[in-house]
Short mmCIF file of C-alpha atoms in Angstrom, two decimals:
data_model
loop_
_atom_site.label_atom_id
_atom_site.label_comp_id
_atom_site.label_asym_id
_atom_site.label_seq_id
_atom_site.Cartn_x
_atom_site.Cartn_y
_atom_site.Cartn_z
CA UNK O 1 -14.81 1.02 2.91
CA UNK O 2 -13.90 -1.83 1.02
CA UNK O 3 -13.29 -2.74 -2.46
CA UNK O 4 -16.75 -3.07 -4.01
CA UNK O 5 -17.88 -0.11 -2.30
CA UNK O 6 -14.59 1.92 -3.46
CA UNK O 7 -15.77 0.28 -7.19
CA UNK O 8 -19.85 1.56 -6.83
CA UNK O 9 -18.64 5.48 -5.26
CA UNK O 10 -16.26 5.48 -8.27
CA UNK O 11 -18.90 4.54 -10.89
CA UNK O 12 -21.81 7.07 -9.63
CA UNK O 13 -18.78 9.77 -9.58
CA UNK O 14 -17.31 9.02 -12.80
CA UNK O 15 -20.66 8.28 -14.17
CA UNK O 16 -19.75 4.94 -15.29
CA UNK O 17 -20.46 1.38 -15.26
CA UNK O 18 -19.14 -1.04 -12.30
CA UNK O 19 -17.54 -2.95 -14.47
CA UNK O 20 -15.15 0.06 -15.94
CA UNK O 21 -14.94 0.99 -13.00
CA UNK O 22 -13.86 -2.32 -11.68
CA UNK O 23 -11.11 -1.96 -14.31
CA UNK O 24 -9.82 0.76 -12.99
CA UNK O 25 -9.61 -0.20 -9.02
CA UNK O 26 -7.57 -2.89 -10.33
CA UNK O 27 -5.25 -1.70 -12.52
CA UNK O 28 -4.15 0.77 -9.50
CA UNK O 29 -4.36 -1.46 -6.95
CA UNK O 30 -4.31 -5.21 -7.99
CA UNK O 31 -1.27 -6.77 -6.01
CA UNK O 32 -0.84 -9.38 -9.13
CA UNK O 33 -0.71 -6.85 -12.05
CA UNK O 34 -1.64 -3.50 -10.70
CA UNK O 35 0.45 -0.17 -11.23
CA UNK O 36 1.85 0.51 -7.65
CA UNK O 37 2.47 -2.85 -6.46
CA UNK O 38 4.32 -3.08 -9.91
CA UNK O 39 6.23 0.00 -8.90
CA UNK O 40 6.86 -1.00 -5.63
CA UNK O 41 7.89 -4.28 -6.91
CA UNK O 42 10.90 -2.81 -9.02
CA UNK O 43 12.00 -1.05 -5.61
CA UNK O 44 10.24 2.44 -6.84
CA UNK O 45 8.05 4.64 -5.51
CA UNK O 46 4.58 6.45 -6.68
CA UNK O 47 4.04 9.93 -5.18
CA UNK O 48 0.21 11.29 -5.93
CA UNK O 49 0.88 14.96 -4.90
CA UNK O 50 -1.13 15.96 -2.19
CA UNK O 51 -2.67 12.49 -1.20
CA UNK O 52 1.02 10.71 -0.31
CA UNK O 53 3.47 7.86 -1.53
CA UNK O 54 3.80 5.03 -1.96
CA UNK O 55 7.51 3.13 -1.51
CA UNK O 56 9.71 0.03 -1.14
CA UNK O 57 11.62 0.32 2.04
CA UNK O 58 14.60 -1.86 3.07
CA UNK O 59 14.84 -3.81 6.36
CA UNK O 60 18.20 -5.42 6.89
CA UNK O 61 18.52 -9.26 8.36
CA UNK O 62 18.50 -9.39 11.84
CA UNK O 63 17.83 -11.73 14.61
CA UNK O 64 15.01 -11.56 17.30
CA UNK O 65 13.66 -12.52 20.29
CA UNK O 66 10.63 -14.48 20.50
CA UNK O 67 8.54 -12.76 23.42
CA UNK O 68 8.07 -15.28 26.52
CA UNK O 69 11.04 -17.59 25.58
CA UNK O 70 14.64 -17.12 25.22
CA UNK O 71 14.67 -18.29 21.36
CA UNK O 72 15.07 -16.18 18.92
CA UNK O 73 14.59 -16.69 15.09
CA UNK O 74 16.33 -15.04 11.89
CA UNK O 75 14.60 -12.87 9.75
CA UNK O 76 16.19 -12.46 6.01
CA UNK O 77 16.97 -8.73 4.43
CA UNK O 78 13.62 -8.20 2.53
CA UNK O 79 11.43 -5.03 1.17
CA UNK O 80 8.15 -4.02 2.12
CA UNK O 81 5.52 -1.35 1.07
CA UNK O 82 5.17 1.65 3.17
CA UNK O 83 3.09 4.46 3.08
CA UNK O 84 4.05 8.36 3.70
CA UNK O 85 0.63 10.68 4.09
CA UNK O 86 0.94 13.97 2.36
CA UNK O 87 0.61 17.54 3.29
CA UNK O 88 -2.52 18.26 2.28
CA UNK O 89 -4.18 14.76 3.30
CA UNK O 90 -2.90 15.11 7.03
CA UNK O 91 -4.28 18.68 6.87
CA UNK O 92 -8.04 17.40 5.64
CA UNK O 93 -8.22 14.52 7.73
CA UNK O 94 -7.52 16.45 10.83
#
């Protein structure tokens, strides 16, 4: 599924208009302005009880081997989004 089907299940569901529903897909999920990349970007987290959450994780800097070669290259301490199923999701998807 991608996001313009996500946008037309919402709408018949909701009994709305694409366009609200639109909206809404974006304000969630928009990486420029949406809610959880916003959380994520301020090193939060946003747990949905039952579905999962949503976090920044840590790597620290580190240096490794480029496969084939004996180079390696540096990699910089950065964050990046991760994504923790919960309970109740694992259990229905099984």
């Amino acid at each position: 599924m991608n996001k313009a089907e996500l946008v037309e299940k919402l709408a018949a569901r909701a009994e709305m208009s694409n366009r609200a529903a639109k909206d809404i897909v974006d304000a969630i999920f928009s990486v420029e302005n949406g809610i959880i990349a916003g959380e994520l970007k301020a090193k939060g987290k946003v747990q949905i009880t039952g579905f999962g959450t949503f976090s920044a994780d840590h790597r620290p800097a580190r240096d490794w081997r480029i496969p084939g070669t004996d180079k390696t290259k540096h990699v910089g301490a950065h964050h990046y989004p991760k994504f923790k199923a919960g309970k109740s999701l694992k259990d229905f998807v099984k």
